mmCIF file of C-alpha atoms in Angstrom:
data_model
loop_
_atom_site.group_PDB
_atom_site.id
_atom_site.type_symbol
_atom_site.label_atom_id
_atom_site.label_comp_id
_atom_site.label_asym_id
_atom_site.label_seq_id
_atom_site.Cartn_x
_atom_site.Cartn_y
_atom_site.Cartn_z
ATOM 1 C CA UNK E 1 -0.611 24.053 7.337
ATOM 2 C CA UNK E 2 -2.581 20.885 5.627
ATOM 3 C CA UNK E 3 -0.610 18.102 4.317
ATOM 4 C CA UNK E 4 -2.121 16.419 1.784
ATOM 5 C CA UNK E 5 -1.280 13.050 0.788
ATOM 6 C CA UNK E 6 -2.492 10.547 -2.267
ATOM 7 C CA UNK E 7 -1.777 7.220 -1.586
ATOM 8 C CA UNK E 8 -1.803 4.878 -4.653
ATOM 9 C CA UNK E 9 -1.259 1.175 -4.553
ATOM 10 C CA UNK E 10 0.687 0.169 -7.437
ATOM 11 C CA UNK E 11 -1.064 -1.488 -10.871
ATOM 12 C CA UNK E 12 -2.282 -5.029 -11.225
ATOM 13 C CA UNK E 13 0.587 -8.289 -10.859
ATOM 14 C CA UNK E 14 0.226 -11.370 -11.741
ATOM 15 C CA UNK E 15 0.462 -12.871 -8.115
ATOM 16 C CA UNK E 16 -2.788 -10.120 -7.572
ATOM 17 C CA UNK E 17 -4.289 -12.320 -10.284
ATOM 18 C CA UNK E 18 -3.514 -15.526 -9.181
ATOM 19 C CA UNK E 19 -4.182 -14.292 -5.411
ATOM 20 C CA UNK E 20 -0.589 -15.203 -3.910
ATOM 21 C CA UNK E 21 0.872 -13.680 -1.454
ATOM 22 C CA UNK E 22 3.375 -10.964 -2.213
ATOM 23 C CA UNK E 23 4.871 -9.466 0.867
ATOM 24 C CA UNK E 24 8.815 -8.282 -0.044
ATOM 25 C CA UNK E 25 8.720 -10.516 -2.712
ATOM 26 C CA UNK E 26 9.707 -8.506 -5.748
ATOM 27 C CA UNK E 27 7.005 -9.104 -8.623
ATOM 28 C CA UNK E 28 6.920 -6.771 -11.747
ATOM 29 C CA UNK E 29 2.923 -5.154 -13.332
ATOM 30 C CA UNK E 30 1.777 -6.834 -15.606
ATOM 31 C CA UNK E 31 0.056 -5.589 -18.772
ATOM 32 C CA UNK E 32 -3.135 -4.332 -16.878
ATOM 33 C CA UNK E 33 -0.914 -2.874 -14.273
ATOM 34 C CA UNK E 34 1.037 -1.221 -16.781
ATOM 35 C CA UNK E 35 -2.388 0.220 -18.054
ATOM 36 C CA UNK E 36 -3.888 1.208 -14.353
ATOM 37 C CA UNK E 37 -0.727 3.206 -13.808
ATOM 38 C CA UNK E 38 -0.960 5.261 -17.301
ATOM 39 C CA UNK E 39 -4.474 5.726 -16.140
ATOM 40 C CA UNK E 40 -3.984 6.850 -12.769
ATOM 41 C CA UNK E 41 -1.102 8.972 -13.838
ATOM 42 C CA UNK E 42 -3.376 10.481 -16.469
ATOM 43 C CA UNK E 43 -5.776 11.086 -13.666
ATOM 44 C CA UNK E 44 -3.185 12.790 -11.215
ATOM 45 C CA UNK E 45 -2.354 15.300 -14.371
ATOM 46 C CA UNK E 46 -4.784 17.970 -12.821
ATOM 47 C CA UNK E 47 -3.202 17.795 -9.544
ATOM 48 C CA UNK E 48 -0.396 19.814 -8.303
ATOM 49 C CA UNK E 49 1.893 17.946 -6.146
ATOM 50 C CA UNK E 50 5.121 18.641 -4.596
ATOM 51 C CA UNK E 51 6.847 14.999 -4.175
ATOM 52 C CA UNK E 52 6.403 11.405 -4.999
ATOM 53 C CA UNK E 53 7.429 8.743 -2.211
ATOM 54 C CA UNK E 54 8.121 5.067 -3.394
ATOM 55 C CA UNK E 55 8.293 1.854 -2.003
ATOM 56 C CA UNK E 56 11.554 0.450 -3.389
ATOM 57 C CA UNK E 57 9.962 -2.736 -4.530
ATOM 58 C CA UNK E 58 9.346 -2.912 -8.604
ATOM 59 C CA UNK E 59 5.283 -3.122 -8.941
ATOM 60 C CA UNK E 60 5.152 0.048 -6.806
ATOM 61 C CA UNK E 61 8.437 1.799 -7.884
ATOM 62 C CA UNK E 62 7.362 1.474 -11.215
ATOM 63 C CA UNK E 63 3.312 2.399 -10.881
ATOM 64 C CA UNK E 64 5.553 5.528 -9.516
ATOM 65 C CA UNK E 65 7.429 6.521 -12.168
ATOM 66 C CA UNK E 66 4.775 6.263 -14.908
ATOM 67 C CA UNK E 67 2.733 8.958 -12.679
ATOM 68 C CA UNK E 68 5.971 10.773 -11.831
ATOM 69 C CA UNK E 69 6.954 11.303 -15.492
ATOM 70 C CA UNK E 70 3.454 12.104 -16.706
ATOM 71 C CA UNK E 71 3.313 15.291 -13.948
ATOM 72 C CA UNK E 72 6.893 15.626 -13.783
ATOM 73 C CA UNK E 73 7.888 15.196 -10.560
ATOM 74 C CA UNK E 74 10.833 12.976 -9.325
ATOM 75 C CA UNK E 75 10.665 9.648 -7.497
ATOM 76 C CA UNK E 76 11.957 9.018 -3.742
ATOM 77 C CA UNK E 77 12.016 5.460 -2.777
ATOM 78 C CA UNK E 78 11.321 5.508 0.990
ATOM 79 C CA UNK E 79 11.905 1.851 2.491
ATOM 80 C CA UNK E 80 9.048 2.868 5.115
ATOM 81 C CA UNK E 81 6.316 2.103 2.117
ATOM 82 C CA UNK E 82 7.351 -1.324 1.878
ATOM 83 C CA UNK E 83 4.752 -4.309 1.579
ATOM 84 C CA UNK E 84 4.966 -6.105 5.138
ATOM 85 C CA UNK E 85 7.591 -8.832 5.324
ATOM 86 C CA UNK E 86 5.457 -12.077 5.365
ATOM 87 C CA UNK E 87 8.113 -14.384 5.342
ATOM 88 C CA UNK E 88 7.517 -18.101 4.821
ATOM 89 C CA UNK E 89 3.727 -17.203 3.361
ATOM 90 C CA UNK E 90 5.115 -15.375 0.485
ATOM 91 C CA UNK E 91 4.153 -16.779 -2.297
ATOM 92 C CA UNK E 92 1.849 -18.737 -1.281
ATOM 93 C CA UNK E 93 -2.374 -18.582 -2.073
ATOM 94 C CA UNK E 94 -4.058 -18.532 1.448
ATOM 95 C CA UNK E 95 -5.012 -21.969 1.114
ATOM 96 C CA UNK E 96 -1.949 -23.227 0.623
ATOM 97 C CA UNK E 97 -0.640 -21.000 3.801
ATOM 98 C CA UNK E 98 -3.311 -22.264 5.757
ATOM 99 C CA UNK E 99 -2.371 -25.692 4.805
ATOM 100 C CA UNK E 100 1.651 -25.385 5.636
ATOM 101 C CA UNK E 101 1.324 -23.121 8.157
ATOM 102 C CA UNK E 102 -1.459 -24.158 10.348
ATOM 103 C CA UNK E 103 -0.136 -22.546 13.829
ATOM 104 C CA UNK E 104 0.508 -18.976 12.530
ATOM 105 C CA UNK E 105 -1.641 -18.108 9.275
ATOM 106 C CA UNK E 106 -4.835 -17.944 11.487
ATOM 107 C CA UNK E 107 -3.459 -15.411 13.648
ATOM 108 C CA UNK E 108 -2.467 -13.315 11.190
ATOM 109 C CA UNK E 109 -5.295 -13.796 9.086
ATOM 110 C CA UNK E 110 -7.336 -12.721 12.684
ATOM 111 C CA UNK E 111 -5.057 -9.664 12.791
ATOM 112 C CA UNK E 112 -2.998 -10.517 15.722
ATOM 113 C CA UNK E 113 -0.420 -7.939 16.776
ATOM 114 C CA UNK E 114 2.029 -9.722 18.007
ATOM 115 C CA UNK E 115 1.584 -12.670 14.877
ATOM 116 C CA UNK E 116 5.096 -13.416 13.060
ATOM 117 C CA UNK E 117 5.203 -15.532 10.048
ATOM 118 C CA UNK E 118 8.485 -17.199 9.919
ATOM 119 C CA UNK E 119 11.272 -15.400 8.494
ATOM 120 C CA UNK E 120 8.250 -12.032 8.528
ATOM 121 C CA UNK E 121 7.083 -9.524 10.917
ATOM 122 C CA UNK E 122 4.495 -8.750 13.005
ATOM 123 C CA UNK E 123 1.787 -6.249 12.039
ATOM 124 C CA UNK E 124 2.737 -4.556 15.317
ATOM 125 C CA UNK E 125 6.242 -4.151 13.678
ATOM 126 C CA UNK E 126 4.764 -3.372 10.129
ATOM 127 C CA UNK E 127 2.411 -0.753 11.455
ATOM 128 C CA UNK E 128 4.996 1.115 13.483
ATOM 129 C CA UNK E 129 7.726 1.131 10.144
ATOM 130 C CA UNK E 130 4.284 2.727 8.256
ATOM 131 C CA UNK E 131 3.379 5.073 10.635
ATOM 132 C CA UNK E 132 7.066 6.306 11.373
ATOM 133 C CA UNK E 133 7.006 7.124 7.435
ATOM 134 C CA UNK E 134 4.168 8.825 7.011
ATOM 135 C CA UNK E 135 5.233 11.050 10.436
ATOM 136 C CA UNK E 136 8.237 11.440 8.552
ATOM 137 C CA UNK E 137 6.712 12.748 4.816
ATOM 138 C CA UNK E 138 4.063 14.914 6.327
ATOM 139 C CA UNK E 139 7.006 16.329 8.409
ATOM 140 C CA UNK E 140 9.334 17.184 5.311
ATOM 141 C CA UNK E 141 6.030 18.649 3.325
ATOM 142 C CA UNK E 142 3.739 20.738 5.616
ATOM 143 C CA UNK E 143 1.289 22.613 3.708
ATOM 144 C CA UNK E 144 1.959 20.708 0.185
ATOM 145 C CA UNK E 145 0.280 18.102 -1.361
ATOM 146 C CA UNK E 146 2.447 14.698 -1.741
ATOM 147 C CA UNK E 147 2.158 11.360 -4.133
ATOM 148 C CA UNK E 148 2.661 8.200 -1.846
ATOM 149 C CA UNK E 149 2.965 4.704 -3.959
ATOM 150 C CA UNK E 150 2.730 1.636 -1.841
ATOM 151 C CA UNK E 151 1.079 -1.648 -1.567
ATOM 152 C CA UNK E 152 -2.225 -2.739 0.000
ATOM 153 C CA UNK E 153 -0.986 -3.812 3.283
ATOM 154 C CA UNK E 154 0.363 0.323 3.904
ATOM 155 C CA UNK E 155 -2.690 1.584 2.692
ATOM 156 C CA UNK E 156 -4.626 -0.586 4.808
ATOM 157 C CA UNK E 157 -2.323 1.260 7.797
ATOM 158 C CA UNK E 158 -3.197 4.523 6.476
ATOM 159 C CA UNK E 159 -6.664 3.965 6.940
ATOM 160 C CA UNK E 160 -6.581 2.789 10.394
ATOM 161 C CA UNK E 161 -4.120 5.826 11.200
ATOM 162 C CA UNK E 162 -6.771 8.202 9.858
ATOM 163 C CA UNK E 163 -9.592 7.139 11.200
ATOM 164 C CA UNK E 164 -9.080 5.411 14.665
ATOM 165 C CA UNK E 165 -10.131 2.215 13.111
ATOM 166 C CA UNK E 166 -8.403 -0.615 15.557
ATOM 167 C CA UNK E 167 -5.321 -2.285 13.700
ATOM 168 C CA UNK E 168 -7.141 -5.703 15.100
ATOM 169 C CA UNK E 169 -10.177 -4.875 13.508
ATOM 170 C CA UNK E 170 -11.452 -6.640 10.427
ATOM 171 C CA UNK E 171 -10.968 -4.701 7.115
ATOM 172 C CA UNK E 172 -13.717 -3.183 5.642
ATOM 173 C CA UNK E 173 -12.658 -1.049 3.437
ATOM 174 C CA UNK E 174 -11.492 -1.798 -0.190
ATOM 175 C CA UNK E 175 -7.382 -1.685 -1.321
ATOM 176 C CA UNK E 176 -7.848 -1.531 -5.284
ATOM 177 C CA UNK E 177 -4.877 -1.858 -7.150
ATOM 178 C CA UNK E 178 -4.119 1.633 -8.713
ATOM 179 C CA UNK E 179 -7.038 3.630 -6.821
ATOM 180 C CA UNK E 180 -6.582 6.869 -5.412
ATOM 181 C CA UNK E 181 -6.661 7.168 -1.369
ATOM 182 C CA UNK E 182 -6.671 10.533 0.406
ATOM 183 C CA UNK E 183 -5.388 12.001 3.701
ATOM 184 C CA UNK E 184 -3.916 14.889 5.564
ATOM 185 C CA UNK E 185 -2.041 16.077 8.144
ATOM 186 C CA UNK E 186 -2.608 19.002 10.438
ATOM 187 C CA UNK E 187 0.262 19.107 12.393
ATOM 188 C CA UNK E 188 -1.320 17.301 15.245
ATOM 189 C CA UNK E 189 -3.895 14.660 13.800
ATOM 190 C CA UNK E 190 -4.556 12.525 11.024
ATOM 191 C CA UNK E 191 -7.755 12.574 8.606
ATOM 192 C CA UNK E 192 -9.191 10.698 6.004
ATOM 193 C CA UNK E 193 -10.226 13.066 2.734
ATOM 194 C CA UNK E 194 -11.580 10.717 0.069
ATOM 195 C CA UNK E 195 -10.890 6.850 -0.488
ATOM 196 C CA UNK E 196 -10.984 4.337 -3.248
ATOM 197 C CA UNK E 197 -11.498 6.666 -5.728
ATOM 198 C CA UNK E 198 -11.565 4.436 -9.013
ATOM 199 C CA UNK E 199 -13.343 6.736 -11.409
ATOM 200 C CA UNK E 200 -10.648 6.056 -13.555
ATOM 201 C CA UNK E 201 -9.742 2.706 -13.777
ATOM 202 C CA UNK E 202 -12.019 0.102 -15.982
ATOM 203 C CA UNK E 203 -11.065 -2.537 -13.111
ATOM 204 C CA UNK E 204 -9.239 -3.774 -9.989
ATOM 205 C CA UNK E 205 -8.407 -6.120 -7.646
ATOM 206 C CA UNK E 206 -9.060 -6.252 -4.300
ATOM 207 C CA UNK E 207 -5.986 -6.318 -1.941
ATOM 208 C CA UNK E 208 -6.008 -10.357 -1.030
ATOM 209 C CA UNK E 209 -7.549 -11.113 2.421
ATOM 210 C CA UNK E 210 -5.274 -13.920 4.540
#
């Protein structure tokens, strides 16, 4: 009994374009998100799936229902998908977090588990909330094939579940806004199926690096 699951992060912002720091903070697509979304949704139309999950936050809720309408298939927010909380940094390029917070951005920008941005949480924290909702969707759905919409920072936890990678590890792997990320479930183990698939997208942004 394979669970599949597609996860998407939503379409383009403007804080993606001006590389600032998003976190909980609640920013709407913009135009070319708007478009990514249509595109990815057009994309999804020759796959079957059996639920959508949602982060509850706008840019991802709303990459969500453009796909969801398009195939037809209603929209669960599931808090677990969240962005991680970055507290104090939101908002900010990271420059200007470097420069204001000079004790704490390094640390997280080195990964450090235990690493709390005022006001934020640690990735320890974040990748524990992920994990404990990805248990929970591939629990609800085993044997179908499930839409996940998220942000870069969950996807980037999706990876590492899947493959073993270290959550201290750098990244090396891309986080495209509106790409299409693969992986299952088997009951017992993660694995990765396909990432960054983009075949269908004229362009996107990288996820921003601390």
């Amino acid at each position: 009994m394979i669970t599949r699951i597609c996860l998407v992060r939503h379409g383009e912002t403007d804080w993606n374009v001006a590389r600032r720091l998003q976190g909980f903070t609640d920013i709407p697509l913009n135009a070319e998100g708007l478009r990514q979304a249509h595109a990815a949704a057009t994309h999804l139309t020759q796959e079957g799936f059996d639920a959508i999950y949602s982060s509850d936050l706008q840019r991802a809720l709303a990459t969500a229902q453009i796909i969801g309408r398009q195939i037809d298939v209603p929209v669960e927010l599931d808090e677990h998908l969240r962005e991680r909380n970055f507290g104090q940094l939101q908002g900010l390029t990271p420059d200007e977090a470097a420069e204001r917070f000079p004790d704490i951005q390094p640390r997280v920008r080195a990964r450090e588990l235990e690493a709390t941005p005022p006001d934020g949480e640690s990735l320890a924290v974040f990748a524990e909330r992920v994990h404990k909702g990805l248990d929970g969707i591939a629990r609800r759905h085993p044997g179908q094939t499930v839409l996940a919409v998220a942000h870069g920072g969950v996807l980037d936890i999706a990876y590492r579940i899947a493959t073993g990678m270290p959550l201290s590890a750098p990244r090396d792997f891309a986080l495209g806004n509106a790409t299409l990320n693969w992986i299952s479930w088997d009951g017992a183990n993660w694995a990765m199926l396909a990432w960054d698939q983009r075949a269908h997208l004229d362009r996107n942004l990288d996820e921003l690096p601390l």
